[in-house]
Amino acid sequence: MDQLTAMRTFRHVVDAGGFSAAALVLDMSHSVVSRQVSQLEQALGAQLLNRTTRRFALTEVGQAYYQRCVQILDQIEDAAQMVHHHQSHPSGLLRINAPMVFGIMEAGKWLPEFMRSYPDLKVDFVCNDRFVDLIAEEFDVGLRITRTLPDSTLVAKRLCASDMVLVAAPAYVKRHGAPRTPAELAAHNYMAYSLALQTTELTFSGPDGALSNVAVNGNLQSNTGMVVCDAVRAGMGITASATFVVCEDLRRGDLVQLLPDYRLHSRDLYALYPQNRHMSPKVRAFVDFVGDYYARNRWAF
């Protein structure tokens, strides 16, 4: 016997005022309704209803049990409604993780509008430049700009690409000249982001498509791209940067692109989130919103 179903049937019998009336409401036969109530009484070891051929009445214990049934079934319905609302409407706390430089440079451009669009959401936006286990640290979604993603159980949705460009300040170029080929970088002060896959070598694709690996060296590296780019803006050296970091500098002329005929491997922006059978509305809303925002090329210069 399914006790919860039997409880619902018992409640309908009492609310409808009889077995036949309950059977009509439940779209069940009179005999099935009667059998479910009898099985419930047998399981409980108590008589809930006094029956006659024309009417029935609750026993004393039946009255007490009926009141508890109403409370329990209403709570179950409330819980189901809560889940339904949650699954159909973005709400609650959304925890987002992103690299520090991306959060500083980009989140302010779209996060306010996202939150205005979903006023029932609270957002915890955490930025750092260390490896973060999204599941272990209970993040709902992560944003990553990378060339390759490690094997993972996470779902990865590619949102857009960010080219990598070699840049320097005009003042640096004035003092030291601009490299004309990748090989000439050996004579320049290259500043590296220490968490990059490669900090001492760059791979270029030339105008003819040929690949060349070039060793680079300099007097500064940092685990945050902000420090490196600030040093380059100050005219201290050269770096390879994602365009989302330097596109405004290039538009204003505060930085210049070096070796424009040679391409570095681009990076992709991904949204990562745990693989669940039912994707939560808050994660879906965020991934769709950010995906729509970056569907347009935001980092051209």
Coordinates of C-alpha atoms in Angstrom, one line a residue:
M1 CA 0.0 0.0 0.0
D2 CA 1.1 3.5 -0.8
Q3 CA 0.4 5.2 2.5
L4 CA 0.6 8.7 1.1
T5 CA -1.9 7.9 -1.6
A6 CA -4.2 6.3 0.9
M7 CA -4.0 9.3 3.2
R8 CA -5.0 11.5 0.3
T9 CA -7.9 9.2 -0.5
F10 CA -9.0 9.2 3.1
R11 CA -8.9 13.0 3.2
H12 CA -11.0 13.2 0.0
V13 CA -13.6 10.8 1.5
V14 CA -14.0 13.1 4.5
D15 CA -13.9 16.3 2.5
A16 CA -16.4 15.1 -0.1
G17 CA -18.7 13.5 2.5
G18 CA -18.7 10.0 1.2
F19 CA -17.0 7.3 -0.8
S20 CA -19.0 7.8 -4.0
A21 CA -18.4 11.6 -4.0
A22 CA -14.7 11.0 -3.4
A23 CA -14.5 8.5 -6.2
L24 CA -15.9 11.1 -8.6
V25 CA -13.4 13.7 -7.5
L26 CA -10.5 11.2 -7.8
D27 CA -11.8 9.6 -11.0
M28 CA -11.6 6.2 -9.3
S29 CA -14.1 3.5 -8.7
H30 CA -16.0 3.3 -5.4
S31 CA -14.4 -0.1 -4.7
V32 CA -10.9 1.2 -5.1
V33 CA -11.6 4.1 -2.8
S34 CA -13.1 1.9 -0.2
R35 CA -10.2 -0.6 -0.5
Q36 CA -7.6 2.1 0.0
V37 CA -9.3 3.4 3.2
S38 CA -9.6 -0.2 4.5
Q39 CA -5.9 -0.9 3.8
L40 CA -5.0 2.3 5.6
E41 CA -7.1 1.3 8.7
Q42 CA -5.5 -2.1 8.6
A43 CA -2.0 -0.6 8.4
L44 CA -2.7 1.7 11.3
G45 CA -4.5 -0.9 13.4
A46 CA -7.4 1.5 14.0
Q47 CA -10.9 2.2 12.6
L48 CA -11.0 5.6 11.2
L49 CA -14.6 5.6 9.9
N50 CA -17.9 4.2 11.1
R51 CA -19.8 3.1 8.0
T52 CA -23.5 2.4 7.4
T53 CA -25.2 1.9 4.1
R54 CA -26.2 5.5 3.8
R55 CA -23.6 7.5 5.8
F56 CA -20.3 7.4 7.6
A57 CA -18.9 9.2 10.6
L58 CA -15.3 9.7 11.8
T59 CA -14.3 7.9 14.9
E60 CA -12.5 9.8 17.6
V61 CA -9.1 8.6 16.4
G62 CA -10.3 9.1 12.8
Q63 CA -11.0 12.8 13.5
A64 CA -7.5 13.3 15.0
Y65 CA -5.9 11.4 12.2
Y66 CA -7.8 13.4 9.6
Q67 CA -6.5 16.7 11.1
R68 CA -2.9 15.4 10.9
C69 CA -3.5 14.2 7.4
V70 CA -4.6 17.7 6.4
Q71 CA -1.5 19.3 7.9
I72 CA 0.9 16.8 6.3
L73 CA -0.7 16.9 2.9
D74 CA -0.9 20.7 2.9
Q75 CA 2.8 20.8 3.8
I76 CA 3.7 18.4 1.0
E77 CA 1.7 20.5 -1.4
D78 CA 3.4 23.7 -0.2
A79 CA 6.8 22.0 -0.6
A80 CA 5.9 21.0 -4.2
Q81 CA 4.8 24.5 -5.0
M82 CA 8.0 25.9 -3.6
V83 CA 10.1 23.6 -5.8
H84 CA 7.9 24.4 -8.9
H85 CA 8.3 28.1 -8.3
H86 CA 12.0 27.7 -7.8
Q87 CA 12.3 25.6 -11.0
S88 CA 10.3 28.0 -13.1
H89 CA 11.6 31.3 -11.7
P90 CA 15.2 32.4 -11.1
S91 CA 15.5 33.1 -7.4
G92 CA 17.7 32.4 -4.3
L93 CA 21.5 32.8 -4.1
L94 CA 23.6 32.5 -7.2
R95 CA 27.4 32.0 -6.5
I96 CA 29.6 32.9 -9.4
N97 CA 33.4 32.5 -9.7
A98 CA 35.6 34.3 -12.2
P99 CA 39.3 35.2 -12.7
M100 CA 40.2 38.5 -11.0
V101 CA 41.1 40.5 -14.1
F102 CA 37.9 39.4 -15.9
G103 CA 35.7 40.3 -12.9
I104 CA 37.3 43.7 -12.6
M105 CA 37.3 44.5 -16.3
E106 CA 34.1 42.9 -17.5
A107 CA 31.5 42.1 -14.8
G108 CA 30.5 45.7 -14.2
K109 CA 29.5 46.0 -17.8
W110 CA 26.7 43.4 -17.6
L111 CA 26.1 42.3 -14.0
P112 CA 23.9 45.3 -12.9
E113 CA 21.6 44.7 -15.9
F114 CA 21.5 40.9 -15.1
M115 CA 20.5 41.6 -11.5
R116 CA 17.8 44.2 -12.6
S117 CA 16.4 41.5 -14.9
Y118 CA 16.1 39.0 -12.1
P119 CA 15.3 40.9 -8.9
D120 CA 14.6 37.8 -6.8
L121 CA 18.2 36.7 -7.2
K122 CA 21.0 37.4 -4.7
V123 CA 24.5 37.2 -6.3
D124 CA 27.8 36.2 -4.6
F125 CA 30.4 37.1 -7.2
V126 CA 33.9 35.8 -6.2
C127 CA 37.0 36.7 -8.1
N128 CA 40.4 35.1 -7.7
D129 CA 43.4 33.9 -9.7
R130 CA 43.8 30.4 -8.1
F131 CA 42.4 27.1 -9.2
V132 CA 38.8 26.8 -7.8
D133 CA 36.9 23.5 -7.5
L134 CA 33.4 24.8 -8.3
I135 CA 31.7 21.8 -6.8
A136 CA 33.8 21.6 -3.6
E137 CA 33.5 25.3 -3.0
E138 CA 29.8 25.3 -3.8
F139 CA 29.7 27.7 -6.8
D140 CA 26.8 27.5 -9.1
V141 CA 28.7 28.7 -12.2
G142 CA 32.3 29.7 -13.1
L143 CA 33.6 31.9 -15.9
R144 CA 36.9 30.9 -17.4
I145 CA 39.1 32.3 -20.2
T146 CA 41.5 29.6 -21.4
R147 CA 43.0 27.8 -24.3
T148 CA 42.2 24.4 -23.0
L149 CA 39.9 23.0 -20.4
P150 CA 40.9 20.0 -18.2
D151 CA 38.8 16.9 -18.3
S152 CA 35.9 17.4 -15.9
T153 CA 32.4 16.4 -15.1
L154 CA 31.4 20.1 -15.4
V155 CA 29.4 21.3 -18.4
A156 CA 31.3 23.8 -20.4
K157 CA 29.5 26.3 -22.7
R158 CA 31.7 28.3 -25.0
L159 CA 30.5 31.9 -25.0
C160 CA 33.1 33.7 -27.3
A161 CA 36.8 34.0 -28.2
S162 CA 39.3 36.6 -27.0
D163 CA 42.3 37.0 -29.2
M164 CA 45.8 37.3 -27.6
V165 CA 47.8 40.3 -28.7
L166 CA 51.4 41.4 -28.1
V167 CA 51.3 45.0 -26.7
A168 CA 53.6 47.7 -25.4
A169 CA 53.2 51.4 -24.5
P170 CA 54.2 54.0 -27.1
A171 CA 56.9 55.2 -24.7
Y172 CA 58.5 51.8 -24.5
V173 CA 58.5 51.5 -28.3
K174 CA 60.0 55.0 -28.6
R175 CA 62.9 54.0 -26.3
H176 CA 63.5 50.4 -27.4
G177 CA 61.9 50.1 -30.9
A178 CA 59.3 47.6 -32.0
P179 CA 60.2 44.0 -32.8
R180 CA 59.8 43.3 -36.5
T181 CA 59.8 39.5 -36.1
P182 CA 59.1 37.2 -33.2
A183 CA 62.8 36.3 -32.9
E184 CA 63.6 39.9 -32.0
L185 CA 61.6 39.5 -28.8
A186 CA 64.7 38.0 -27.3
A187 CA 66.1 41.6 -27.1
H188 CA 63.1 42.9 -25.2
N189 CA 61.8 42.9 -21.7
Y190 CA 58.8 40.5 -21.7
M191 CA 56.5 40.6 -18.7
A192 CA 54.6 37.4 -17.9
Y193 CA 51.4 36.3 -16.3
S194 CA 52.8 33.5 -14.0
L195 CA 49.7 31.3 -14.1
A196 CA 49.8 31.1 -17.9
L197 CA 50.5 27.7 -19.5
Q198 CA 53.8 29.1 -20.8
T199 CA 55.7 32.0 -19.2
T200 CA 59.0 31.7 -21.0
E201 CA 57.9 30.9 -24.6
L202 CA 55.4 32.2 -27.1
T203 CA 54.0 30.4 -30.1
F204 CA 53.3 32.5 -33.1
S205 CA 51.5 31.7 -36.4
G206 CA 53.1 33.7 -39.2
P207 CA 51.5 35.2 -42.3
D208 CA 52.2 32.0 -44.2
G209 CA 50.6 29.9 -41.4
A210 CA 54.0 28.5 -40.2
L211 CA 54.4 28.1 -36.4
S212 CA 57.4 29.5 -34.5
N213 CA 58.3 29.1 -30.9
V214 CA 60.1 32.0 -29.4
A215 CA 61.8 32.2 -26.0
V216 CA 61.0 35.3 -23.9
N217 CA 62.5 36.7 -20.8
G218 CA 62.0 39.7 -18.5
N219 CA 62.2 41.2 -15.1
L220 CA 58.6 40.9 -13.9
Q221 CA 56.0 38.2 -13.6
S222 CA 52.8 38.2 -11.6
N223 CA 49.9 35.8 -10.7
T224 CA 47.5 38.6 -11.7
G225 CA 47.3 40.0 -15.2
M226 CA 46.4 43.4 -13.7
V227 CA 49.9 43.9 -12.3
V228 CA 51.5 42.9 -15.6
C229 CA 49.3 45.1 -17.7
D230 CA 49.8 48.1 -15.4
A231 CA 53.6 47.7 -15.7
V232 CA 53.3 47.5 -19.5
R233 CA 51.1 50.6 -19.5
A234 CA 53.8 52.4 -17.6
G235 CA 56.3 51.6 -20.4
M236 CA 58.3 49.0 -18.6
G237 CA 58.0 46.2 -21.1
I238 CA 56.0 44.0 -23.5
T239 CA 53.4 41.4 -22.7
A240 CA 50.9 39.1 -24.5
S241 CA 47.4 39.9 -23.3
A242 CA 43.8 38.8 -23.9
T243 CA 42.0 41.5 -25.9
F244 CA 39.3 41.9 -23.3
V245 CA 42.0 43.4 -21.0
V246 CA 43.7 45.8 -23.4
C247 CA 41.1 46.6 -26.1
E248 CA 40.2 50.0 -24.5
D249 CA 44.0 50.9 -24.2
L250 CA 44.4 50.0 -27.9
R251 CA 41.4 52.1 -29.0
R252 CA 42.8 55.1 -27.0
G253 CA 46.3 54.6 -28.2
D254 CA 47.6 54.0 -24.6
L255 CA 49.0 50.7 -25.9
V256 CA 50.0 49.6 -29.4
Q257 CA 49.9 46.2 -30.9
L258 CA 53.2 44.7 -31.9
L259 CA 53.8 42.1 -34.6
P260 CA 50.2 42.5 -36.0
D261 CA 51.0 40.0 -38.8
Y262 CA 51.7 37.2 -36.4
R263 CA 49.0 35.5 -34.4
L264 CA 49.1 34.0 -30.9
H265 CA 46.7 31.3 -29.8
S266 CA 43.4 32.8 -28.9
R267 CA 41.6 32.1 -25.6
D268 CA 37.9 31.1 -25.2
L269 CA 35.4 32.3 -22.6
Y270 CA 33.5 29.5 -21.1
A271 CA 30.7 29.2 -18.6
L272 CA 31.2 26.1 -16.4
Y273 CA 28.5 24.6 -14.2
P274 CA 27.8 21.2 -12.5
Q275 CA 26.1 18.6 -14.7
N276 CA 22.6 18.2 -13.3
R277 CA 19.6 16.4 -14.8
H278 CA 17.6 19.5 -14.2
M279 CA 19.5 22.7 -14.8
S280 CA 18.4 25.3 -12.2
P281 CA 16.6 28.4 -13.6
K282 CA 19.1 30.7 -11.9
V283 CA 22.1 29.0 -13.7
R284 CA 20.2 28.9 -17.0
A285 CA 19.2 32.5 -16.7
F286 CA 22.8 33.5 -16.0
V287 CA 24.4 31.4 -18.8
D288 CA 21.9 32.6 -21.3
F289 CA 22.3 36.2 -20.3
V290 CA 26.1 36.2 -20.5
G291 CA 26.0 34.2 -23.7
D292 CA 23.7 36.8 -25.3
Y293 CA 25.9 39.6 -24.1
Y294 CA 29.1 38.1 -25.6
A295 CA 27.5 37.0 -28.8
R296 CA 28.5 40.4 -30.1
N297 CA 32.2 41.0 -30.5
R298 CA 33.0 43.2 -27.5
W299 CA 36.7 43.4 -27.8
A300 CA 37.5 44.6 -31.3
F301 CA 39.9 47.5 -31.5

